[in-house]
Short mmCIF file of C-alpha atoms and ligand atoms in Angstrom, two decimals:
data_model
loop_
_atom_site.label_atom_id
_atom_site.label_comp_id
_atom_site.label_asym_id
_atom_site.label_seq_id
_atom_site.Cartn_x
_atom_site.Cartn_y
_atom_site.Cartn_z
CA MET A 1 24.28 -4.65 16.47
CA ARG A 2 24.59 -4.34 13.49
CA ALA A 3 28.50 -5.33 13.23
CA PHE A 4 26.88 -9.40 14.27
CA THR A 5 27.38 -9.57 10.05
CA THR A 6 30.88 -9.05 10.15
CA PHE A 7 31.94 -11.46 12.62
CA SER A 8 33.26 -15.02 12.21
CA PRO A 9 30.13 -17.81 12.94
CA LEU A 10 31.44 -19.20 14.46
CA ARG A 11 32.16 -16.37 16.23
CA LYS A 12 28.36 -15.28 15.37
CA THR A 13 27.20 -18.86 17.10
CA LEU A 14 29.00 -18.17 20.46
CA LEU A 15 27.80 -14.50 20.98
CA GLY A 16 24.55 -15.71 19.94
CA LEU A 17 24.63 -18.43 22.78
CA ALA A 18 25.79 -16.58 25.44
CA MET A 19 23.13 -13.98 24.72
CA ALA A 20 20.48 -16.71 24.61
CA GLY A 21 21.78 -17.00 28.21
CA ALA A 22 21.01 -13.78 28.56
CA LEU A 23 18.02 -13.46 27.73
CA GLY A 24 17.26 -16.74 29.42
CA ALA A 25 18.17 -15.59 32.61
CA ALA A 26 16.43 -12.29 32.60
CA GLY A 27 13.02 -14.84 31.92
CA GLN A 28 12.48 -13.93 28.62
CA ALA A 29 12.52 -16.77 25.19
CA GLN A 30 15.01 -18.26 24.34
CA ALA A 31 17.53 -18.52 21.39
CA GLY A 32 16.22 -20.03 18.42
CA GLU A 33 17.56 -20.13 14.78
CA VAL A 34 14.81 -19.59 12.11
CA GLU A 35 15.13 -20.28 8.57
CA VAL A 36 13.67 -18.12 5.72
CA LEU A 37 12.04 -18.82 3.18
CA HIS A 38 11.91 -15.79 -0.19
CA TRP A 39 13.59 -14.44 -3.04
CA TRP A 40 14.99 -12.29 -2.57
CA THR A 41 18.35 -11.69 -4.63
CA SER A 42 18.76 -8.40 -6.54
CA GLY A 43 20.66 -5.60 -4.70
CA GLY A 44 18.12 -3.47 -3.62
CA GLU A 45 15.69 -6.40 -1.79
CA ALA A 46 18.97 -8.42 -0.93
CA LYS A 47 19.95 -4.95 0.91
CA ALA A 48 16.08 -5.14 2.61
CA VAL A 49 15.97 -8.26 3.48
CA GLY A 50 19.04 -7.56 5.17
CA GLU A 51 17.45 -5.02 7.20
CA LEU A 52 15.49 -8.00 8.96
CA ARG A 53 17.85 -10.00 9.02
CA ASP A 54 19.65 -7.60 10.86
CA LEU A 55 16.50 -7.18 14.03
CA LEU A 56 16.37 -10.70 14.39
CA GLU A 57 20.08 -11.84 15.03
CA ALA A 58 19.95 -8.60 17.41
CA GLU A 59 17.43 -10.27 19.91
CA GLY A 60 19.84 -12.81 20.08
CA HIS A 61 17.97 -14.67 17.56
CA GLU A 62 19.83 -17.10 14.43
CA TRP A 63 18.25 -16.42 10.79
CA LYS A 64 18.95 -19.20 8.63
CA ASP A 65 18.44 -18.34 4.88
CA PHE A 66 17.30 -19.66 2.42
CA ALA A 67 17.27 -17.27 -1.04
CA VAL A 68 15.92 -18.68 -4.06
CA ALA A 69 16.71 -16.19 -6.93
CA GLY A 70 13.92 -15.77 -9.34
CA GLY A 71 12.05 -12.51 -9.96
CA ALA A 72 8.31 -13.08 -8.01
CA GLY A 73 9.15 -15.80 -6.76
CA ASP A 74 7.36 -18.63 -9.62
CA SER A 75 11.47 -20.87 -7.99
CA ALA A 76 10.79 -20.40 -4.63
CA MET A 77 7.13 -21.49 -4.62
CA THR A 78 8.51 -24.80 -6.57
CA VAL A 79 11.83 -25.31 -4.32
CA LEU A 80 8.97 -24.60 -1.41
CA LYS A 81 6.42 -27.47 -1.74
CA SER A 82 9.06 -29.72 -2.09
CA ARG A 83 10.62 -28.63 0.80
CA ALA A 84 6.89 -29.49 2.03
CA MET A 85 6.06 -32.52 0.48
CA SER A 86 9.47 -34.74 2.02
CA GLY A 87 7.69 -33.33 5.17
CA ASN A 88 10.10 -30.86 6.77
CA PRO A 89 9.14 -26.87 5.42
CA PRO A 90 11.76 -23.52 6.32
CA ALA A 91 10.15 -21.79 9.87
CA ALA A 92 8.99 -19.00 7.54
CA ALA A 93 8.82 -18.96 3.60
CA GLN A 94 7.69 -15.43 1.68
CA ILE A 95 3.80 -16.61 0.08
CA ASN A 96 1.78 -14.40 -1.28
CA GLY A 97 -1.49 -13.79 -2.21
CA PRO A 98 -4.74 -16.51 -1.90
CA SER A 99 -1.53 -19.03 -2.34
CA ILE A 100 -1.64 -18.64 1.55
CA GLN A 101 -5.22 -19.43 1.29
CA GLU A 102 -3.75 -23.41 0.13
CA TRP A 103 -0.85 -23.70 2.52
CA GLY A 104 -3.48 -23.13 5.46
CA GLU A 105 -5.71 -25.75 3.71
CA LEU A 106 -3.09 -27.97 4.11
CA GLY A 107 -2.70 -27.34 7.64
CA LEU A 108 0.87 -26.62 7.49
CA LEU A 109 0.50 -23.31 8.92
CA GLY A 110 0.73 -22.78 12.91
CA ASN A 111 -1.61 -20.33 13.89
CA LEU A 112 0.27 -16.05 15.15
CA ASP A 113 -3.13 -15.18 17.03
CA GLY A 114 -0.99 -14.79 20.50
CA VAL A 115 1.78 -12.16 18.34
CA ALA A 116 -1.11 -10.32 15.90
CA GLU A 117 -3.28 -9.71 19.38
CA ALA A 118 -0.47 -8.35 21.25
CA GLY A 119 0.96 -5.97 18.51
CA ASN A 120 -3.40 -5.12 17.95
CA TRP A 121 -2.82 -6.42 14.32
CA ASP A 122 -6.22 -5.95 13.48
CA GLU A 123 -6.61 -2.41 14.64
CA LEU A 124 -3.07 -1.68 12.44
CA LEU A 125 -3.90 -2.84 9.62
CA PRO A 126 -6.40 -1.72 6.36
CA GLU A 127 -9.01 -4.77 5.67
CA VAL A 128 -7.74 -5.45 2.82
CA VAL A 129 -4.86 -6.91 4.47
CA SER A 130 -5.46 -8.67 7.14
CA ASN A 131 -7.97 -11.14 5.07
CA MET A 132 -5.77 -12.85 3.11
CA MET A 133 -3.50 -12.66 6.77
CA ARG A 134 -5.71 -14.96 8.14
CA HIS A 135 -6.91 -18.81 6.99
CA ASP A 136 -10.67 -19.78 9.36
CA GLY A 137 -10.09 -17.01 11.52
CA HIS A 138 -6.73 -16.76 12.51
CA TYR A 139 -3.93 -15.16 11.33
CA VAL A 140 -1.20 -17.15 9.61
CA ALA A 141 1.04 -14.71 8.12
CA VAL A 142 2.31 -11.02 8.45
CA PRO A 143 2.31 -8.88 5.81
CA VAL A 144 5.31 -6.69 4.96
CA ASN A 145 4.54 -4.85 2.85
CA VAL A 146 2.52 -3.20 -0.49
CA HIS A 147 3.92 -2.66 -3.80
CA ARG A 148 1.90 -0.98 -6.83
CA VAL A 149 2.71 -2.47 -9.46
CA ASN A 150 0.60 -0.44 -12.19
CA TRP A 151 4.14 2.29 -12.33
CA LEU A 152 5.92 3.71 -15.73
CA TRP A 153 9.69 4.06 -14.41
CA ALA A 154 11.76 6.64 -17.09
CA ASN A 155 15.29 7.97 -17.22
CA PRO A 156 14.78 11.68 -17.58
CA GLU A 157 18.17 12.42 -19.08
CA VAL A 158 17.20 9.78 -22.21
CA LEU A 159 13.46 11.70 -22.22
CA GLU A 160 14.79 14.93 -22.50
CA ASP A 161 17.60 13.78 -24.74
CA ALA A 162 15.16 12.85 -27.06
CA GLY A 163 12.39 15.60 -26.63
CA VAL A 164 10.01 13.88 -25.39
CA GLU A 165 7.90 13.91 -22.43
CA MET A 166 6.59 11.68 -19.95
CA PRO A 167 3.66 9.73 -21.28
CA THR A 168 -0.22 9.54 -20.18
CA THR A 169 -1.40 8.08 -22.90
CA TRP A 170 -1.16 4.77 -24.84
CA ASP A 171 -0.78 7.25 -28.02
CA GLU A 172 1.49 9.72 -26.33
CA LEU A 173 3.51 6.18 -25.19
CA PHE A 174 4.29 4.89 -28.53
CA ALA A 175 4.11 7.80 -29.83
CA ALA A 176 7.62 8.59 -28.27
CA GLY A 177 8.81 5.41 -28.22
CA GLU A 178 9.63 5.64 -32.23
CA THR A 179 11.11 9.11 -31.27
CA LEU A 180 13.56 7.12 -28.80
CA ARG A 181 14.21 4.45 -30.89
CA ASP A 182 15.70 7.68 -33.49
CA ALA A 183 17.12 8.61 -31.39
CA GLY A 184 19.36 5.10 -30.24
CA TYR A 185 17.66 4.11 -26.95
CA VAL A 186 15.15 0.78 -26.10
CA PRO A 187 11.99 2.45 -25.09
CA LEU A 188 10.46 -0.36 -23.07
CA ALA A 189 13.16 -2.22 -20.89
CA HIS A 190 11.45 -5.61 -19.91
CA GLY A 191 12.48 -9.41 -18.68
CA GLY A 192 11.01 -11.54 -21.15
CA GLN A 193 9.11 -13.97 -17.88
CA PRO A 194 5.91 -14.86 -18.30
CA TRP A 195 5.59 -13.06 -14.67
CA GLN A 196 7.47 -10.36 -16.45
CA ASP A 197 5.00 -10.37 -19.63
CA ALA A 198 1.91 -10.45 -17.33
CA THR A 199 2.74 -7.33 -15.22
CA ILE A 200 2.15 -4.98 -18.43
CA PHE A 201 -0.50 -7.11 -19.21
CA GLU A 202 -2.45 -6.27 -16.17
CA SER A 203 -1.46 -2.58 -16.47
CA VAL A 204 -2.88 -2.63 -20.77
CA VAL A 205 -6.29 -4.46 -18.98
CA LEU A 206 -6.60 -1.42 -16.16
CA SER A 207 -6.01 0.89 -18.46
CA LEU A 208 -8.92 0.20 -20.92
CA GLY A 209 -11.18 -1.64 -19.11
CA GLY A 210 -11.55 -0.07 -15.39
CA SER A 211 -11.23 -1.85 -11.88
CA ASP A 212 -14.08 -2.70 -12.75
CA PHE A 213 -13.25 -5.38 -15.85
CA TYR A 214 -10.21 -6.07 -14.00
CA ARG A 215 -12.16 -7.35 -10.91
CA ARG A 216 -14.20 -9.25 -12.60
CA ALA A 217 -11.29 -10.51 -15.17
CA PHE A 218 -8.59 -11.94 -13.22
CA VAL A 219 -11.01 -12.27 -9.49
CA ASP A 220 -14.32 -13.63 -10.97
CA LEU A 221 -12.71 -14.93 -14.09
CA ASP A 222 -15.84 -14.45 -15.82
CA GLU A 223 -15.80 -15.90 -19.37
CA LYS A 224 -17.94 -13.53 -21.01
CA THR A 225 -15.45 -10.69 -19.76
CA LEU A 226 -12.66 -12.31 -20.88
CA GLN A 227 -14.04 -13.06 -24.55
CA SER A 228 -14.41 -9.26 -24.33
CA ASP A 229 -14.21 -6.93 -27.15
CA THR A 230 -11.94 -4.41 -24.52
CA MET A 231 -10.09 -8.18 -23.70
CA ILE A 232 -9.08 -8.43 -27.58
CA GLU A 233 -8.18 -4.72 -27.51
CA ALA A 234 -5.81 -4.68 -24.25
CA LEU A 235 -4.50 -8.29 -25.20
CA THR A 236 -3.55 -6.37 -28.83
CA THR A 237 -2.17 -2.92 -27.06
CA PHE A 238 0.06 -5.27 -25.06
CA LYS A 239 1.21 -6.68 -28.52
CA ARG A 240 2.16 -4.05 -29.58
CA LEU A 241 4.39 -3.10 -26.80
CA ARG A 242 6.35 -5.57 -27.66
CA LYS A 243 7.82 -3.54 -30.32
CA LEU A 244 9.37 -1.31 -27.98
CA MET A 245 11.09 -3.77 -26.61
CA ASP A 246 14.50 -4.89 -27.52
CA GLU A 247 16.06 -7.80 -29.11
CA GLY A 248 17.74 -9.26 -26.41
CA MET A 249 14.33 -9.15 -23.86
CA PRO A 250 13.98 -12.87 -23.70
CA GLY A 251 14.19 -14.09 -20.07
CA ARG A 252 16.44 -11.24 -18.72
CA ASP A 253 16.03 -10.70 -15.63
CA TRP A 254 13.95 -7.33 -13.84
CA ASN A 255 16.04 -6.17 -12.15
CA LEU A 256 18.76 -6.10 -14.85
CA ALA A 257 15.34 -4.54 -17.63
CA THR A 258 16.06 -1.60 -14.21
CA GLY A 259 19.21 -1.01 -14.88
CA MET A 260 19.34 -0.07 -18.53
CA VAL A 261 16.85 2.47 -17.48
CA ILE A 262 19.58 3.96 -14.36
CA ASP A 263 22.28 3.00 -17.75
CA GLY A 264 20.86 5.76 -19.77
CA GLU A 265 20.33 2.51 -22.51
CA ALA A 266 16.03 2.08 -21.81
CA ALA A 267 14.13 4.80 -22.06
CA MET A 268 11.87 3.30 -19.46
CA GLN A 269 9.87 0.26 -17.70
CA ILE A 270 7.21 -0.53 -16.85
CA MET A 271 7.37 -2.15 -13.64
CA GLY A 272 5.67 -2.55 -9.34
CA ASP A 273 7.89 -0.17 -7.29
CA TRP A 274 10.34 -2.98 -6.67
CA ALA A 275 12.57 -2.04 -9.26
CA LYS A 276 12.93 2.15 -7.39
CA GLY A 277 14.25 -0.34 -4.79
CA GLU A 278 16.84 -1.13 -7.46
CA PHE A 279 17.27 3.21 -8.31
CA THR A 280 17.71 4.12 -4.29
CA ALA A 281 20.30 1.34 -4.86
CA ALA A 282 21.90 2.64 -7.26
CA GLY A 283 22.05 5.41 -5.45
CA MET A 284 19.24 7.49 -7.31
CA LYS A 285 16.88 10.69 -6.23
CA ALA A 286 13.54 9.93 -6.95
CA GLY A 287 11.72 13.21 -9.60
CA GLU A 288 15.54 13.77 -10.17
CA ASP A 289 17.72 11.21 -11.45
CA TYR A 290 14.92 8.69 -12.23
CA VAL A 291 10.69 9.33 -12.42
CA CYS A 292 7.26 7.87 -11.76
CA ALA A 293 4.78 8.07 -12.99
CA PRO A 294 1.40 5.27 -13.44
CA VAL A 295 0.85 3.47 -16.02
CA PRO A 296 -1.54 5.34 -18.55
CA GLY A 297 -4.35 5.22 -18.20
CA THR A 298 -4.64 3.96 -14.02
CA LYS A 299 -3.72 6.74 -12.18
CA ASP A 300 -7.52 6.43 -10.22
CA ALA A 301 -6.69 3.41 -9.93
CA PHE A 302 -4.06 1.28 -7.49
CA THR A 303 -2.77 -2.91 -8.65
CA PHE A 304 -1.64 -3.72 -5.37
CA ASN A 305 1.13 -7.07 -4.45
CA ILE A 306 1.06 -7.60 -0.75
CA ASP A 307 4.77 -8.89 0.11
CA SER A 308 3.88 -11.40 3.38
CA PHE A 309 5.73 -14.34 5.38
CA ALA A 310 3.57 -16.85 6.55
CA MET A 311 4.70 -19.03 9.16
CA PHE A 312 4.67 -22.66 8.89
CA GLN A 313 4.52 -25.29 12.14
CA LEU A 314 6.21 -25.91 14.35
CA GLY A 315 7.31 -28.62 17.29
CA ASP A 316 10.75 -26.60 18.76
CA GLU A 317 9.75 -24.63 21.25
CA GLU A 318 12.62 -22.22 21.05
CA ALA A 319 12.33 -22.14 17.17
CA ARG A 320 8.28 -21.23 17.80
CA GLU A 321 10.14 -18.20 20.07
CA ALA A 322 11.92 -17.29 17.30
CA GLN A 323 9.74 -17.57 14.86
CA LYS A 324 6.93 -15.03 16.56
CA THR A 325 9.74 -12.84 17.24
CA LEU A 326 10.36 -12.46 13.82
CA ALA A 327 6.98 -12.07 13.30
CA ARG A 328 6.00 -8.99 15.90
CA LEU A 329 9.32 -7.30 14.46
CA ILE A 330 7.76 -7.79 10.65
CA LEU A 331 4.98 -5.41 11.75
CA GLU A 332 7.22 -2.93 13.76
CA PRO A 333 7.46 0.96 13.22
CA GLU A 334 11.44 0.97 13.23
CA PHE A 335 11.07 -2.78 10.26
CA GLN A 336 8.13 -1.22 7.99
CA LYS A 337 10.25 1.96 8.14
CA THR A 338 13.31 1.07 6.71
CA PHE A 339 12.83 -1.50 5.20
CA ASN A 340 9.82 -0.81 2.70
CA GLN A 341 12.47 2.93 2.09
CA ILE A 342 14.92 0.17 0.41
CA LYS A 343 12.49 -1.84 -1.24
CA GLY A 344 10.46 0.35 -3.01
CA SER A 345 6.89 -0.02 -0.97
CA ILE A 346 4.80 1.20 1.26
CA PRO A 347 4.79 0.14 4.77
CA ALA A 348 1.48 -1.97 5.59
CA ARG A 349 0.30 -0.34 8.33
CA PRO A 350 -1.05 3.09 6.85
CA ASP A 351 -0.05 4.86 10.51
CA LEU A 352 3.01 4.94 10.01
CA ASP A 353 4.82 8.68 9.32
CA MET A 354 6.09 8.72 5.49
CA SER A 355 8.22 11.83 5.77
CA GLY A 356 11.05 9.64 5.25
CA PHE A 357 9.92 8.40 1.88
CA ASP A 358 10.82 9.69 -1.10
CA SER A 359 7.96 11.70 -3.67
CA CYS A 360 7.11 8.07 -4.84
CA ALA A 361 6.00 6.78 -1.88
CA LYS A 362 4.41 9.43 -0.69
CA ARG A 363 2.40 9.25 -4.15
CA SER A 364 1.76 5.22 -3.41
CA MET A 365 0.25 5.89 -0.08
CA GLN A 366 -2.22 8.47 -1.47
CA ASP A 367 -3.23 6.54 -4.00
CA PHE A 368 -3.47 3.72 -1.85
CA GLN A 369 -6.12 5.08 0.42
CA ALA A 370 -7.79 7.29 -2.25
CA ALA A 371 -8.39 4.18 -4.71
CA ARG A 372 -9.29 2.24 -0.84
CA ASP A 373 -12.22 5.27 -0.25
CA ALA A 374 -12.93 5.33 -4.35
CA ASN A 375 -13.17 1.24 -4.94
CA THR A 376 -10.70 0.79 -7.44
CA LEU A 377 -7.42 -0.87 -5.36
CA VAL A 378 -6.98 -3.51 -7.37
CA PRO A 379 -5.13 -7.16 -6.67
CA SER A 380 -2.09 -8.15 -8.84
CA MET A 381 -3.41 -11.32 -10.89
CA ALA A 382 0.43 -11.12 -12.24
CA HIS A 383 1.59 -11.61 -9.08
CA ARG A 384 -0.35 -14.07 -7.73
CA MET A 385 -3.06 -11.33 -5.59
CA ALA A 386 -5.99 -12.32 -7.15
CA MET A 387 -6.75 -16.33 -8.60
CA ARG A 388 -5.58 -19.25 -7.44
CA SER A 389 -1.84 -20.41 -8.41
CA ASP A 390 -2.97 -23.26 -10.50
CA VAL A 391 -5.34 -21.05 -13.08
CA GLN A 392 -2.50 -18.02 -12.92
CA GLY A 393 -0.19 -20.41 -14.36
CA ALA A 394 -2.64 -21.10 -17.19
CA PHE A 395 -3.24 -17.36 -17.77
CA PHE A 396 0.86 -17.15 -18.19
CA ASP A 397 1.50 -20.46 -20.82
CA ILE A 398 -1.61 -17.58 -22.20
CA ILE A 399 -0.47 -14.40 -22.04
CA THR A 400 3.28 -15.24 -22.67
CA ASN A 401 2.83 -17.50 -25.72
CA TYR A 402 0.71 -14.58 -27.64
CA PHE A 403 2.78 -11.89 -26.54
CA ASN A 404 5.50 -13.78 -28.18
CA SER A 405 4.48 -15.46 -31.24
CA SER A 406 3.82 -14.79 -34.50
CA ASP A 407 0.75 -16.14 -34.96
CA MET A 408 -1.77 -16.01 -32.24
CA ALA A 409 -4.94 -13.85 -32.68
CA ALA A 410 -5.52 -11.58 -30.35
CA GLU A 411 -9.16 -13.02 -30.47
CA GLN A 412 -7.85 -16.36 -29.59
CA ALA A 413 -5.89 -15.10 -26.47
CA ALA A 414 -8.42 -14.32 -25.61
CA GLU A 415 -10.54 -17.59 -26.08
CA ARG A 416 -8.35 -19.90 -24.15
CA LEU A 417 -8.05 -17.14 -20.85
CA ALA A 418 -12.05 -17.77 -21.19
CA GLN A 419 -11.22 -21.37 -21.15
CA ALA A 420 -9.23 -21.30 -18.16
CA ALA A 421 -11.13 -19.79 -15.68
CA LYS A 422 -12.96 -23.14 -16.35
CA LEU A 423 -10.31 -24.37 -14.15
CA ALA A 424 -11.82 -21.91 -10.72
CA MET A 425 -14.32 -23.94 -11.00
C1 LIG B 501 7.92 -10.08 -5.98
C2 LIG B 501 7.60 -9.71 -4.26
C3 LIG B 501 7.61 -8.67 -5.16
C4 LIG B 501 9.03 -8.15 -5.81
C5 LIG B 501 9.29 -8.35 -7.63
C6 LIG B 501 11.02 -8.89 -8.51
O1 LIG B 501 5.99 -10.83 -7.10
O2 LIG B 501 6.42 -9.13 -4.58
O3 LIG B 501 8.50 -8.42 -3.70
O4 LIG B 501 10.23 -8.54 -4.87
O5 LIG B 501 8.17 -9.86 -7.48
O6 LIG B 501 11.12 -9.78 -6.90
#
């Protein structure tokens, strides 16, 4: 059925109709269309989401692609809001974390309890995952994966050429950075966009403060914690990292930064494991052509970022059937394995055999479970897992302004974070 994608659009429609007829005749669901909003447009991401489209089309339904470029989905969320405000939301949209609750409160999301019950989601999913998928006790979204955010990636050839080891502490990282710079490399590849700045910052906070501190700061939004000496130290360390970056970083997309590590122009990148999707798409092998390690000082913790699709209420019955099929397919083993191997994440359901996954993914799965047991599993602030979107937006502004300004002191940034936290009260 994959060959579908190479057919002309007309032929595809006709085939879709024929198949819908066949399914209908067999007493099953009619073909419907699902419009899917997502932001997976980089090489690895696009390949991964193509798997879902193929599976849906193989069931005779139509996938209407609604891709909005922009890492971490900031632009996609703006577009979603305007579509919803005009009374025309897509059938499915990539919505992550507490934002699912915000959309649920607006009364716009459909109910997936039937699919969840038939697929035994309560049993399959870790509680931390399934809790996020429900609004008011009902399933309204389906999880695709679990990404780990606190990763450091490196090109081992570059490290070797400069004669440095993969750093495990900040001191080692800063020292390696200097040596790498002298050897002609960009020590740390980065794209200066608010979400990428926040992705690095949250890992530094986790490293210096530990998981309880991280939760007090980003989940409880505790003002004292946000202004504490530890937070000021984290802000200072974060800003020091800027010296390891290159001048071309403003506005650069994350996958271009990963490309610099792939090409050997840069040595390292701090980024979630969607970066692995780019290494994989470039034909590189984990542990050989590229290496992964937890961000210094965070090996016993796991910052999670769960991608999920929330389903909007639909009037059309065929479209509703197609939407339910999409939700069912997402948690089936075939999709969970293929998609996540391409995407760089681990399956949302921990019962699957991980033997086909690479060494970084295997480590991620082990560390996820260990962190769950040790209570060191923390939600990503930078990826909408920890707080409501208005507070997160304010945090992004402060973090980015501080990172790029030459005259804002760490103390001042900490104070502003504490003030922004009041927004949530
Ligand atoms: C994250 C998302 C990932 C990846 C990344 C870059 O927020 O969860 O799946 O796509 O953004 O776009």
